[in-house]
């Protein structure tokens, strides 16, 4: 299983590969920028926010979807 820390590293790398800011990722995911900051720094976020973030992040990784 992928750890929380491992997931944050993957998404940070995906975001960097697309040259997206945290603000752009937040807009794409429909989350607050502060939530993205918390997730990427390994701090806890609400389960709903985390699930939305993981779901959309996986879509980015799998299909290369962009806004």
Tab-separated table of N, CA and C in Angstrom:
chain	number	residue	atom	x	y	z
A	1	UNK	N	0.824	-1.192	0.000
A	1	UNK	CA	0.000	0.000	0.000
A	1	UNK	C	0.865	1.250	0.000
A	2	UNK	N	0.353	2.277	-0.616
A	2	UNK	CA	1.049	3.556	-0.674
A	2	UNK	C	0.777	4.336	0.603
A	3	UNK	N	1.829	4.826	1.200
A	3	UNK	CA	1.675	5.605	2.430
A	3	UNK	C	1.211	7.019	2.100
A	4	UNK	N	0.726	7.693	3.126
A	4	UNK	CA	0.301	9.093	2.969
A	4	UNK	C	1.478	9.928	2.488
A	5	UNK	N	2.639	9.703	3.101
A	5	UNK	CA	3.838	10.455	2.722
A	5	UNK	C	4.235	10.161	1.274
A	6	UNK	N	4.141	8.895	0.884
A	6	UNK	CA	4.456	8.526	-0.488
A	6	UNK	C	3.512	9.173	-1.489
A	7	UNK	N	2.240	9.235	-1.129
A	7	UNK	CA	1.248	9.864	-2.005
A	7	UNK	C	1.528	11.351	-2.162
A	8	UNK	N	1.913	12.005	-1.091
A	8	UNK	CA	2.199	13.442	-1.189
A	8	UNK	C	3.406	13.694	-2.075
A	9	UNK	N	4.402	12.823	-2.009
A	9	UNK	CA	5.589	12.982	-2.851
A	9	UNK	C	5.244	12.795	-4.325
A	10	UNK	N	4.400	11.820	-4.617
A	10	UNK	CA	4.001	11.570	-6.003
A	10	UNK	C	3.261	12.768	-6.578
A	11	UNK	N	2.313	13.289	-5.831
A	11	UNK	CA	1.526	14.410	-6.346
A	11	UNK	C	2.386	15.656	-6.478
A	12	UNK	N	3.294	15.872	-5.547
A	12	UNK	CA	4.209	17.005	-5.656
A	12	UNK	C	5.029	16.901	-6.942
A	13	UNK	N	5.490	15.685	-7.266
A	13	UNK	CA	6.256	15.476	-8.492
A	13	UNK	C	5.393	15.679	-9.730
A	14	UNK	N	4.152	15.170	-9.697
A	14	UNK	CA	3.238	15.372	-10.829
A	14	UNK	C	2.959	16.855	-11.038
A	15	UNK	N	2.748	17.560	-9.937
A	15	UNK	CA	2.480	18.998	-10.026
A	15	UNK	C	3.684	19.725	-10.622
A	16	UNK	N	4.871	19.352	-10.177
A	16	UNK	CA	6.090	19.981	-10.694
A	16	UNK	C	6.302	19.653	-12.170
A	17	UNK	N	6.005	18.413	-12.553
A	17	UNK	CA	6.176	18.008	-13.944
A	17	UNK	C	5.290	18.826	-14.873
A	18	UNK	N	4.120	19.211	-14.395
A	18	UNK	CA	3.193	20.008	-15.200
A	18	UNK	C	3.414	21.511	-15.012
A	19	UNK	N	4.392	21.838	-14.173
A	19	UNK	CA	4.670	23.250	-13.872
A	19	UNK	C	3.446	23.961	-13.306
A	20	UNK	N	2.701	23.250	-12.478
A	20	UNK	CA	1.529	23.823	-11.826
A	20	UNK	C	1.927	24.373	-10.464
A	21	UNK	N	1.350	25.488	-10.117
A	21	UNK	CA	1.508	26.013	-8.763
A	21	UNK	C	0.530	25.270	-7.850
A	22	UNK	N	0.686	25.471	-6.564
A	22	UNK	CA	-0.286	24.899	-5.622
A	22	UNK	C	-1.666	25.487	-5.889
A	23	UNK	N	-1.709	26.743	-6.298
A	23	UNK	CA	-2.982	27.397	-6.605
A	23	UNK	C	-3.667	26.736	-7.802
A	24	UNK	N	-2.889	26.397	-8.823
A	24	UNK	CA	-3.465	25.744	-9.999
A	24	UNK	C	-3.993	24.357	-9.648
A	25	UNK	N	-3.238	23.611	-8.850
A	25	UNK	CA	-3.705	22.293	-8.429
A	25	UNK	C	-4.959	22.409	-7.579
A	26	UNK	N	-4.993	23.401	-6.693
A	26	UNK	CA	-6.179	23.614	-5.853
A	26	UNK	C	-7.400	23.904	-6.714
A	27	UNK	N	-7.248	24.750	-7.724
A	27	UNK	CA	-8.362	25.040	-8.629
A	27	UNK	C	-8.813	23.786	-9.357
A	28	UNK	N	-7.863	22.989	-9.836
A	28	UNK	CA	-8.177	21.769	-10.567
A	28	UNK	C	-8.941	20.786	-9.691
A	29	UNK	N	-8.512	20.683	-8.424
A	29	UNK	CA	-9.126	19.719	-7.502
A	29	UNK	C	-10.375	20.258	-6.819
A	30	UNK	N	-10.591	21.575	-6.908
A	30	UNK	CA	-11.717	22.162	-6.198
A	30	UNK	C	-11.470	22.266	-4.711
A	31	UNK	N	-10.211	22.442	-4.349
A	31	UNK	CA	-9.842	22.544	-2.943
A	31	UNK	C	-9.241	23.910	-2.658
A	32	UNK	N	-9.156	24.231	-1.392
A	32	UNK	CA	-8.516	25.449	-0.937
A	32	UNK	C	-7.002	25.275	-1.046
A	33	UNK	N	-6.289	26.341	-1.374
A	33	UNK	CA	-4.825	26.284	-1.476
A	33	UNK	C	-4.219	25.808	-0.161
A	34	UNK	N	-4.760	26.260	0.939
A	34	UNK	CA	-4.239	25.851	2.250
A	34	UNK	C	-4.343	24.335	2.429
A	35	UNK	N	-5.390	23.729	1.891
A	35	UNK	CA	-5.532	22.280	1.971
A	35	UNK	C	-4.419	21.595	1.194
A	36	UNK	N	-4.111	22.089	0.011
A	36	UNK	CA	-3.015	21.539	-0.786
A	36	UNK	C	-1.703	21.686	-0.013
A	37	UNK	N	-1.494	22.838	0.597
A	37	UNK	CA	-0.274	23.063	1.378
A	37	UNK	C	-0.179	22.062	2.528
A	38	UNK	N	-1.292	21.839	3.217
A	38	UNK	CA	-1.299	20.880	4.329
A	38	UNK	C	-0.956	19.476	3.835
A	39	UNK	N	-1.606	19.059	2.758
A	39	UNK	CA	-1.385	17.711	2.238
A	39	UNK	C	0.067	17.538	1.814
A	40	UNK	N	0.597	18.496	1.073
A	40	UNK	CA	1.966	18.376	0.577
A	40	UNK	C	3.006	18.436	1.691
A	41	UNK	N	2.685	19.062	2.788
A	41	UNK	CA	3.637	19.133	3.896
A	41	UNK	C	3.455	17.964	4.875
A	42	UNK	N	2.502	17.079	4.571
A	42	UNK	CA	2.292	15.907	5.406
A	42	UNK	C	1.363	16.136	6.573
A	43	UNK	N	0.761	17.316	6.664
A	43	UNK	CA	-0.194	17.590	7.736
A	43	UNK	C	-1.534	16.951	7.381
A	44	UNK	N	-2.356	16.788	8.362
A	44	UNK	CA	-3.656	16.152	8.159
A	44	UNK	C	-4.644	17.109	7.499
A	45	UNK	N	-5.473	16.544	6.639
A	45	UNK	CA	-6.564	17.280	6.005
A	45	UNK	C	-7.825	16.456	6.223
A	46	UNK	N	-8.977	17.037	5.966
A	46	UNK	CA	-10.220	16.288	6.144
A	46	UNK	C	-10.236	15.108	5.186
A	47	UNK	N	-10.935	14.063	5.563
A	47	UNK	CA	-11.023	12.867	4.728
A	47	UNK	C	-11.620	13.197	3.362
A	48	UNK	N	-12.655	14.026	3.342
A	48	UNK	CA	-13.285	14.414	2.080
A	48	UNK	C	-12.285	15.128	1.167
A	49	UNK	N	-11.534	16.061	1.714
A	49	UNK	CA	-10.528	16.786	0.930
A	49	UNK	C	-9.457	15.841	0.412
A	50	UNK	N	-8.998	14.958	1.278
A	50	UNK	CA	-7.952	14.028	0.891
A	50	UNK	C	-8.434	13.095	-0.218
A	51	UNK	N	-9.642	12.582	-0.099
A	51	UNK	CA	-10.172	11.685	-1.127
A	51	UNK	C	-10.357	12.406	-2.459
A	52	UNK	N	-10.837	13.624	-2.416
A	52	UNK	CA	-11.000	14.405	-3.652
A	52	UNK	C	-9.640	14.651	-4.296
A	53	UNK	N	-8.665	14.992	-3.485
A	53	UNK	CA	-7.313	15.258	-3.959
A	53	UNK	C	-6.701	14.011	-4.592
A	54	UNK	N	-6.816	12.873	-3.918
A	54	UNK	CA	-6.258	11.629	-4.446
A	54	UNK	C	-6.959	11.230	-5.736
A	55	UNK	N	-8.282	11.314	-5.777
A	55	UNK	CA	-9.048	10.948	-6.966
A	55	UNK	C	-8.618	11.775	-8.173
A	56	UNK	N	-8.589	13.071	-8.039
A	56	UNK	CA	-8.224	13.923	-9.169
A	56	UNK	C	-6.747	13.819	-9.512
A	57	UNK	N	-5.919	13.616	-8.510
A	57	UNK	CA	-4.493	13.458	-8.773
A	57	UNK	C	-4.221	12.190	-9.565
A	58	UNK	N	-4.952	11.132	-9.251
A	58	UNK	CA	-4.799	9.890	-10.010
A	58	UNK	C	-5.250	10.068	-11.450
A	59	UNK	N	-6.294	10.834	-11.656
A	59	UNK	CA	-6.735	11.113	-13.026
A	59	UNK	C	-5.639	11.827	-13.803
A	60	UNK	N	-4.943	12.740	-13.158
A	60	UNK	CA	-3.835	13.441	-13.800
A	60	UNK	C	-2.760	12.435	-14.187
A	61	UNK	N	-2.420	11.542	-13.263
A	61	UNK	CA	-1.338	10.590	-13.490
A	61	UNK	C	-1.693	9.569	-14.563
A	62	UNK	N	-2.938	9.108	-14.565
A	62	UNK	CA	-3.328	8.021	-15.463
A	62	UNK	C	-3.636	8.517	-16.878
A	63	UNK	N	-4.445	9.541	-16.984
A	63	UNK	CA	-4.891	9.953	-18.312
A	63	UNK	C	-4.254	11.251	-18.798
A	64	UNK	N	-3.483	11.906	-17.945
A	64	UNK	CA	-2.862	13.156	-18.354
A	64	UNK	C	-3.867	14.284	-18.522
A	65	UNK	N	-5.023	14.165	-17.871
A	65	UNK	CA	-6.067	15.183	-17.986
A	65	UNK	C	-5.579	16.519	-17.449
A	66	UNK	N	-5.891	17.562	-18.153
A	66	UNK	CA	-5.548	18.910	-17.708
A	66	UNK	C	-6.738	19.800	-17.926
A	67	UNK	N	-6.756	20.897	-17.197
A	67	UNK	CA	-7.833	21.856	-17.387
A	67	UNK	C	-7.448	22.837	-18.455
